[in-house]
PDB file of C-alpha atoms in Angstrom:
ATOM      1  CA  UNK A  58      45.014 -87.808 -13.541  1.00  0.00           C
ATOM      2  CA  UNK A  59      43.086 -90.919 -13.294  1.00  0.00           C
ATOM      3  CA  UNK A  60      42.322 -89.879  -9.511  1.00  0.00           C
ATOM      4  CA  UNK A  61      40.608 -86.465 -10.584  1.00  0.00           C
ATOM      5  CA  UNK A  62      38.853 -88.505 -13.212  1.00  0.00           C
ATOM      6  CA  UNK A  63      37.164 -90.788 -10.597  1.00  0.00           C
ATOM      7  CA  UNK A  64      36.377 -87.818  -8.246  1.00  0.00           C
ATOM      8  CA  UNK A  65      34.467 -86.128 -10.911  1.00  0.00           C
ATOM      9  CA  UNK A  66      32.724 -89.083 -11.771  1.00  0.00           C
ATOM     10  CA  UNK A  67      32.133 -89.563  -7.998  1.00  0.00           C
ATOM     11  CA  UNK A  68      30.478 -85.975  -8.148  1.00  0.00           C
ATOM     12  CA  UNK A  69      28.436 -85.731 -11.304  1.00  0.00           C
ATOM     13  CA  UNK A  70      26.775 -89.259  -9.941  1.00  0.00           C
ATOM     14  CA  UNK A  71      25.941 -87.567  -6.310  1.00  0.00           C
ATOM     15  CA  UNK A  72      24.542 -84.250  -7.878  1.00  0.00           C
ATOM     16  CA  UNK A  73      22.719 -86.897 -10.661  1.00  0.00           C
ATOM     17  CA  UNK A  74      21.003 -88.902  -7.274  1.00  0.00           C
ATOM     18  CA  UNK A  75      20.424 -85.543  -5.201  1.00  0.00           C
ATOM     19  CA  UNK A  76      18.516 -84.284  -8.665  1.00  0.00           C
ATOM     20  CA  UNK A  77      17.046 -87.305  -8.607  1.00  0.00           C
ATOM     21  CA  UNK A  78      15.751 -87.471  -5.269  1.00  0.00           C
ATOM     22  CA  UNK A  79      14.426 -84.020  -5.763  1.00  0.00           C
ATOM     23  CA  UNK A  80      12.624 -84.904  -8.802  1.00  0.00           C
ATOM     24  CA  UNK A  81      10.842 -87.738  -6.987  1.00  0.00           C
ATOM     25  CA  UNK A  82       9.842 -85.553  -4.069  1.00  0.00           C
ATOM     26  CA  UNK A  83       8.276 -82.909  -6.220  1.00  0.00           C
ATOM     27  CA  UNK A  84       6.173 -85.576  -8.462  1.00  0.00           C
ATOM     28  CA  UNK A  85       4.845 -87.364  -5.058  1.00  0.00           C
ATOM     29  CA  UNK A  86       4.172 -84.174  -3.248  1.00  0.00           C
ATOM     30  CA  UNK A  87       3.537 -81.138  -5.556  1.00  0.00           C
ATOM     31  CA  UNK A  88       0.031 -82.427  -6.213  1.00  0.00           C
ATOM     32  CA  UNK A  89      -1.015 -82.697  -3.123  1.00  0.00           C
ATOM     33  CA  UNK A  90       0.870 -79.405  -1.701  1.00  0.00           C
ATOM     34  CA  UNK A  91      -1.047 -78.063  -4.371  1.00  0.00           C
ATOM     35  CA  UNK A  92      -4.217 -78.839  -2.613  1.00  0.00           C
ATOM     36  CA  UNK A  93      -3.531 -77.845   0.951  1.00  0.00           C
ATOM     37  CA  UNK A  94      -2.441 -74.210  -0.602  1.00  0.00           C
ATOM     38  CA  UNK A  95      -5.605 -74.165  -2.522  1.00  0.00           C
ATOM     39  CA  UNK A  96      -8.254 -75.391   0.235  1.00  0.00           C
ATOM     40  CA  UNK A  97      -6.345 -72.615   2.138  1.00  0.00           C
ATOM     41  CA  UNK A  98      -6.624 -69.650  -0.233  1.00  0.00           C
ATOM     42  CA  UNK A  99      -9.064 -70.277  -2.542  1.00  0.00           C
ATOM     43  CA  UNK A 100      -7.794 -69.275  -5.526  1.00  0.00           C
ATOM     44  CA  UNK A 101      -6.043 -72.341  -8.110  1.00  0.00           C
ATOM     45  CA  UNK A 102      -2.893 -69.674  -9.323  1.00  0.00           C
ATOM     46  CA  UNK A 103      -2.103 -68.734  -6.149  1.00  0.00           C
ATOM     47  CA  UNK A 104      -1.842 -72.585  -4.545  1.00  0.00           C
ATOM     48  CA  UNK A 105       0.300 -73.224  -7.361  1.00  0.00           C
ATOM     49  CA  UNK A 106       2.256 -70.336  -6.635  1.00  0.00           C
ATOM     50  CA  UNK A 107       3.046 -70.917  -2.917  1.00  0.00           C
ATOM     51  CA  UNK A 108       3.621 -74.213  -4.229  1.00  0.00           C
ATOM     52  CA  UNK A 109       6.206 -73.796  -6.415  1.00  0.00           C
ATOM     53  CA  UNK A 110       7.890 -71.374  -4.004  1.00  0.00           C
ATOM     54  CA  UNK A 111       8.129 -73.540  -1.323  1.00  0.00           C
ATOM     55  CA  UNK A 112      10.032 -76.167  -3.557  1.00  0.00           C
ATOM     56  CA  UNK A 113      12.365 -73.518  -5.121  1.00  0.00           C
ATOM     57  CA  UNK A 114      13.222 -72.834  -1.018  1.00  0.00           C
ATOM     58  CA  UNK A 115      13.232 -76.398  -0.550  1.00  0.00           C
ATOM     59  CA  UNK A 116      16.102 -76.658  -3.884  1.00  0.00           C
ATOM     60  CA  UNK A 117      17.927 -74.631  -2.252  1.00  0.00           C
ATOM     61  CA  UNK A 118      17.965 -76.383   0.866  1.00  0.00           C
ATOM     62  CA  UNK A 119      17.840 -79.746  -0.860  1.00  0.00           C
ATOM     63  CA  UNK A 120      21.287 -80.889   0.732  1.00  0.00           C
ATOM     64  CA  UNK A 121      20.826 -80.272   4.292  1.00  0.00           C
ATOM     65  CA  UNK A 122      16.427 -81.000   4.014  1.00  0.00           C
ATOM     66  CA  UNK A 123      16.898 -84.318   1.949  1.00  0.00           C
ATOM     67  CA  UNK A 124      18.546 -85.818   4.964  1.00  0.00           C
ATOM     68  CA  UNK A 125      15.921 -85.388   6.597  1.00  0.00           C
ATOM     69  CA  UNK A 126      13.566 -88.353   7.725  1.00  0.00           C
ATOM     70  CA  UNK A 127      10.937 -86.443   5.993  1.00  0.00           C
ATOM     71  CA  UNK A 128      11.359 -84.049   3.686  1.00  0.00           C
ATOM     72  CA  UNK A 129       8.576 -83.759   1.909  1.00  0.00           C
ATOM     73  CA  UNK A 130       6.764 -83.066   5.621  1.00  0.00           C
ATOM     74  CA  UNK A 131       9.468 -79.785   5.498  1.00  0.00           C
ATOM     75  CA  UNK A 132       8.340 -78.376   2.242  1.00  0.00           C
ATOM     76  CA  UNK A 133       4.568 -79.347   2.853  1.00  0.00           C
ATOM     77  CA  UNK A 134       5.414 -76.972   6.268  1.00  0.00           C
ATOM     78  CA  UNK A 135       7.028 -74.047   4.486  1.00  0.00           C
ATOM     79  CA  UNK A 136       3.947 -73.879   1.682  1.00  0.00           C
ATOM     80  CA  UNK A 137       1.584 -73.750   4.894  1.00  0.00           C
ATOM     81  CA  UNK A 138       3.571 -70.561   6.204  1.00  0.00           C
ATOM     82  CA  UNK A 139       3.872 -68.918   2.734  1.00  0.00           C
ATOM     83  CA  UNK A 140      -0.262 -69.437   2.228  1.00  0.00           C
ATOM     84  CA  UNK A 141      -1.170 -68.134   5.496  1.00  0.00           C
ATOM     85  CA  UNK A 142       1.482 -65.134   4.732  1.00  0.00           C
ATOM     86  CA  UNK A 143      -0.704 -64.713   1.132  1.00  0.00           C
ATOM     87  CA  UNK A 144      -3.296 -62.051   0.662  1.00  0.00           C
ATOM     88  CA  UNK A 145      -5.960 -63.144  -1.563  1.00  0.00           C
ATOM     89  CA  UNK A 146      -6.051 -61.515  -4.309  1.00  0.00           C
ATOM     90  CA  UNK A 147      -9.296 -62.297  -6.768  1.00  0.00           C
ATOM     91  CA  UNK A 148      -8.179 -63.371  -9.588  1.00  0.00           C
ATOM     92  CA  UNK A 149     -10.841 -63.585 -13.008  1.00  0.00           C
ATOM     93  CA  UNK A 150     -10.898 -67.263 -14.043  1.00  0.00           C
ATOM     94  CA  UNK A 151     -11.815 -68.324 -17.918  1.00  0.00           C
ATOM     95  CA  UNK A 152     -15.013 -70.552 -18.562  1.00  0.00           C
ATOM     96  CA  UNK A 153     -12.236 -73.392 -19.554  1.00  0.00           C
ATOM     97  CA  UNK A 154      -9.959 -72.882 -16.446  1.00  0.00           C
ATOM     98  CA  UNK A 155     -12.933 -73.077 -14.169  1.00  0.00           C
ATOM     99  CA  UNK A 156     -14.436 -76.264 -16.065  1.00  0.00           C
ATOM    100  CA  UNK A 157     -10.758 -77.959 -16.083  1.00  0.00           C
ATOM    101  CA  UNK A 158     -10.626 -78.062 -12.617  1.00  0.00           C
ATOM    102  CA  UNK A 159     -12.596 -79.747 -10.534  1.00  0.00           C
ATOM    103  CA  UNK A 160     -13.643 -77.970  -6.886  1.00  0.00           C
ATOM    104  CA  UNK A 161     -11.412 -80.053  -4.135  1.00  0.00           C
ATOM    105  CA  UNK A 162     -14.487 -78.907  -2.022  1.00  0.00           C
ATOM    106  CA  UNK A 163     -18.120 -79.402  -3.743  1.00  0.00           C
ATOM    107  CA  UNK A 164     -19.989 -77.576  -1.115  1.00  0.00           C
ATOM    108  CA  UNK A 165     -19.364 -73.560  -2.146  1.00  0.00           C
ATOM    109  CA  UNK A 166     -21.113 -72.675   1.633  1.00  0.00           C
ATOM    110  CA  UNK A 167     -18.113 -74.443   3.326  1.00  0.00           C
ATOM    111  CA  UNK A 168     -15.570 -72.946   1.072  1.00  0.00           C
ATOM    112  CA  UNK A 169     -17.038 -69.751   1.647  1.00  0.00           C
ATOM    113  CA  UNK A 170     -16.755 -70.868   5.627  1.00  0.00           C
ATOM    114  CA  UNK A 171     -13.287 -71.860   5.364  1.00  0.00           C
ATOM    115  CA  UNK A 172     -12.019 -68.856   3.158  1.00  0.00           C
ATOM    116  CA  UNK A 173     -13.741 -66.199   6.257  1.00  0.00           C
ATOM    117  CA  UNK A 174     -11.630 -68.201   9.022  1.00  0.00           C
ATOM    118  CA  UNK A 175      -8.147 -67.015   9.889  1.00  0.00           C
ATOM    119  CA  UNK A 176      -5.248 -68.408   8.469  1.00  0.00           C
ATOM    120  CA  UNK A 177      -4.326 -70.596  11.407  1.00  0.00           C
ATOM    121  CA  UNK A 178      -7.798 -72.089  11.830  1.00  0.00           C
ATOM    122  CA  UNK A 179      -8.192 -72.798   8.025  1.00  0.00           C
ATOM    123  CA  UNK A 180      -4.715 -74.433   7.974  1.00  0.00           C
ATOM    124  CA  UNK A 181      -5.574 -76.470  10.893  1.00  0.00           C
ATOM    125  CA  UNK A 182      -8.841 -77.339   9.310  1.00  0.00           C
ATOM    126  CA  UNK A 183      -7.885 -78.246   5.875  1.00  0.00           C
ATOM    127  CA  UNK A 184      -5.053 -80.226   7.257  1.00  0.00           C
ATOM    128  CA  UNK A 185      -7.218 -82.258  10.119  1.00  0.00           C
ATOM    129  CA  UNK A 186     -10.365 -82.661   8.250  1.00  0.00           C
ATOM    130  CA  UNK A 187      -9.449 -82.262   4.238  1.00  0.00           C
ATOM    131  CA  UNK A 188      -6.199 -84.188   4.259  1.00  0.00           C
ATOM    132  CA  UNK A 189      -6.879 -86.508   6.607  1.00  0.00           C
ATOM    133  CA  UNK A 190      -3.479 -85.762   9.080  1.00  0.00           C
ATOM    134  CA  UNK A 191      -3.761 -86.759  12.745  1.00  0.00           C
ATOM    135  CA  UNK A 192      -3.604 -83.532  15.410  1.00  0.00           C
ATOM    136  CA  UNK A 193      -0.308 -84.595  16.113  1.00  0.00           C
ATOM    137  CA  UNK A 194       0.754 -84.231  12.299  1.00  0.00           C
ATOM    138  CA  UNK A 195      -1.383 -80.907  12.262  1.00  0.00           C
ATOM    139  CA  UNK A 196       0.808 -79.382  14.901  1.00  0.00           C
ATOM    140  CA  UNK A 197       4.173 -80.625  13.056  1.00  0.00           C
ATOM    141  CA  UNK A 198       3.064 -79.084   9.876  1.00  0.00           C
ATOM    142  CA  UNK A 199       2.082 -75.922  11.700  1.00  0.00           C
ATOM    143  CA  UNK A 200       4.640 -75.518  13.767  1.00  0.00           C
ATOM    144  CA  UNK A 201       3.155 -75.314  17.055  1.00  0.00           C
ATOM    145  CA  UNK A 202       2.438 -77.682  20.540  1.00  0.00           C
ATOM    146  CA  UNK A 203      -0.569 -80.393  19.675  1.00  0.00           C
ATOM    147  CA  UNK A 204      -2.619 -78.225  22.222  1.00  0.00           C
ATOM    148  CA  UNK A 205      -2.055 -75.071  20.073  1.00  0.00           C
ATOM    149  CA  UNK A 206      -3.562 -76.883  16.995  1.00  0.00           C
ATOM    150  CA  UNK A 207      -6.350 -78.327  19.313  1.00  0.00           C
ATOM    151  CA  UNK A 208      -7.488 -74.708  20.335  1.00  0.00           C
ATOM    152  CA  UNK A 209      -7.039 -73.744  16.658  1.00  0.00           C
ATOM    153  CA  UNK A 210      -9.732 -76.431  15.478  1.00  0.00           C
ATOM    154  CA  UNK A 211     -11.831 -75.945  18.352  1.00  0.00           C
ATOM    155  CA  UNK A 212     -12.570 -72.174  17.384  1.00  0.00           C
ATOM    156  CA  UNK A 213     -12.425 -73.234  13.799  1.00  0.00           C
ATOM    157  CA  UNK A 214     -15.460 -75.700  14.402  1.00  0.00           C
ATOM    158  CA  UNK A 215     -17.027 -73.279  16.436  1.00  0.00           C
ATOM    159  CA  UNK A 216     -17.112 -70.180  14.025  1.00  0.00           C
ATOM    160  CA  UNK A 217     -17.901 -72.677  11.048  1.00  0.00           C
ATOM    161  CA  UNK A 218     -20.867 -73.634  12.515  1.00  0.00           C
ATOM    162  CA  UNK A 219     -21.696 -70.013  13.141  1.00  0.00           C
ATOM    163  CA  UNK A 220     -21.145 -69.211   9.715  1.00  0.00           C
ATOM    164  CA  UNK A 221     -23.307 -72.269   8.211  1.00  0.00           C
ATOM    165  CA  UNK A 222     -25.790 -71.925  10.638  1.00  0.00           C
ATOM    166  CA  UNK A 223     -25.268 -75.354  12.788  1.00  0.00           C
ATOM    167  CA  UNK A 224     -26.200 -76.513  15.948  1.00  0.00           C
ATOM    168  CA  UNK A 225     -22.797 -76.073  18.194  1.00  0.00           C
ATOM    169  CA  UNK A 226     -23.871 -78.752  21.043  1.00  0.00           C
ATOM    170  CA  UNK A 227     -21.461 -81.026  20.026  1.00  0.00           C
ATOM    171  CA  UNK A 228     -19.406 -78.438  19.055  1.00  0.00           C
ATOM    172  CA  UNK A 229     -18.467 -77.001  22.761  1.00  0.00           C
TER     173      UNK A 229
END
């Protein structure tokens, strides 16, 4: 009896650190997935949204993901899928939502910019340029070869100086 005891104490103290773990992950990253989804779509409901779905898919991953080196790279990837899979849908916002929270991007030209690129080049954008990641991290979090994400900024530079009416010499 004293056996069984100890195994179930063994058990409720791994599922106790894998909650734990979880918990962690989702106060360090949900923020800033949060963000990403948002510079993507436009639209603050929505980025939470994707958001939360990608960490109830990452839950119920959580035991084979959390071994992971990085699993909070994992989740950040599967929120990038679901926005680029999301229509936009407009959405009214209240005087008090829209005063609670702050614009990630102040200029509304180059949100307008970003929200007429496709999905790929706005993810590859928002990733490179808004949060900061090196082309190689870019390509991770896209899925896809560091040449892939390359061509994907190039044309997103390109049309996004088209669309705010920039010189494209050092563009090409």
């Amino acid at each position: 009896m004293a056996e069984i005891t100890e195994v179930a104490v063994k058990v409720r103290s791994d599922v106790e650190a894998e909650d734990s773990a979880f918990a962690w992950l989702f106060r360090d990253e949900y923020p800033a997935i949060v963000r990403t989804a948002y510079l993507m779509l436009g639209d603050r409901q929505a980025a939470e949204d994707v958001a939360q779905e990608a960490f109830v898919r990452l839950y119920a991953r959580w035991r084979r993901v959390s071994r992971y080196e990085r699993p909070g790279a994992w989740v950040r990837r599967v929120a990038i899928r679901l926005a680029s899979r999301t229509r936009r849908r407009p959405r009214p916002a209240t005087l008090t939502e829209a005063a609670a929270r702050p614009e990630p991007t102040a200029d509304p030209d180059l949100r307008r910019a970003l929200l007429a690129l496709p999905a790929n080049q706005r993810a590859a954008v928002v990733l490179h340029y808004l949060e900061d990641l090196p082309v190689a991290e870019v390509a991770a979090q896209m899925g896809c070869a560091p040449s892939t994400a390359k061509v994907h900024l190039h044309r997103a530079r390109r049309r996004l100086a088209e669309l705010l009416g920039e010189e494209t010499n050092d563009v090409a």
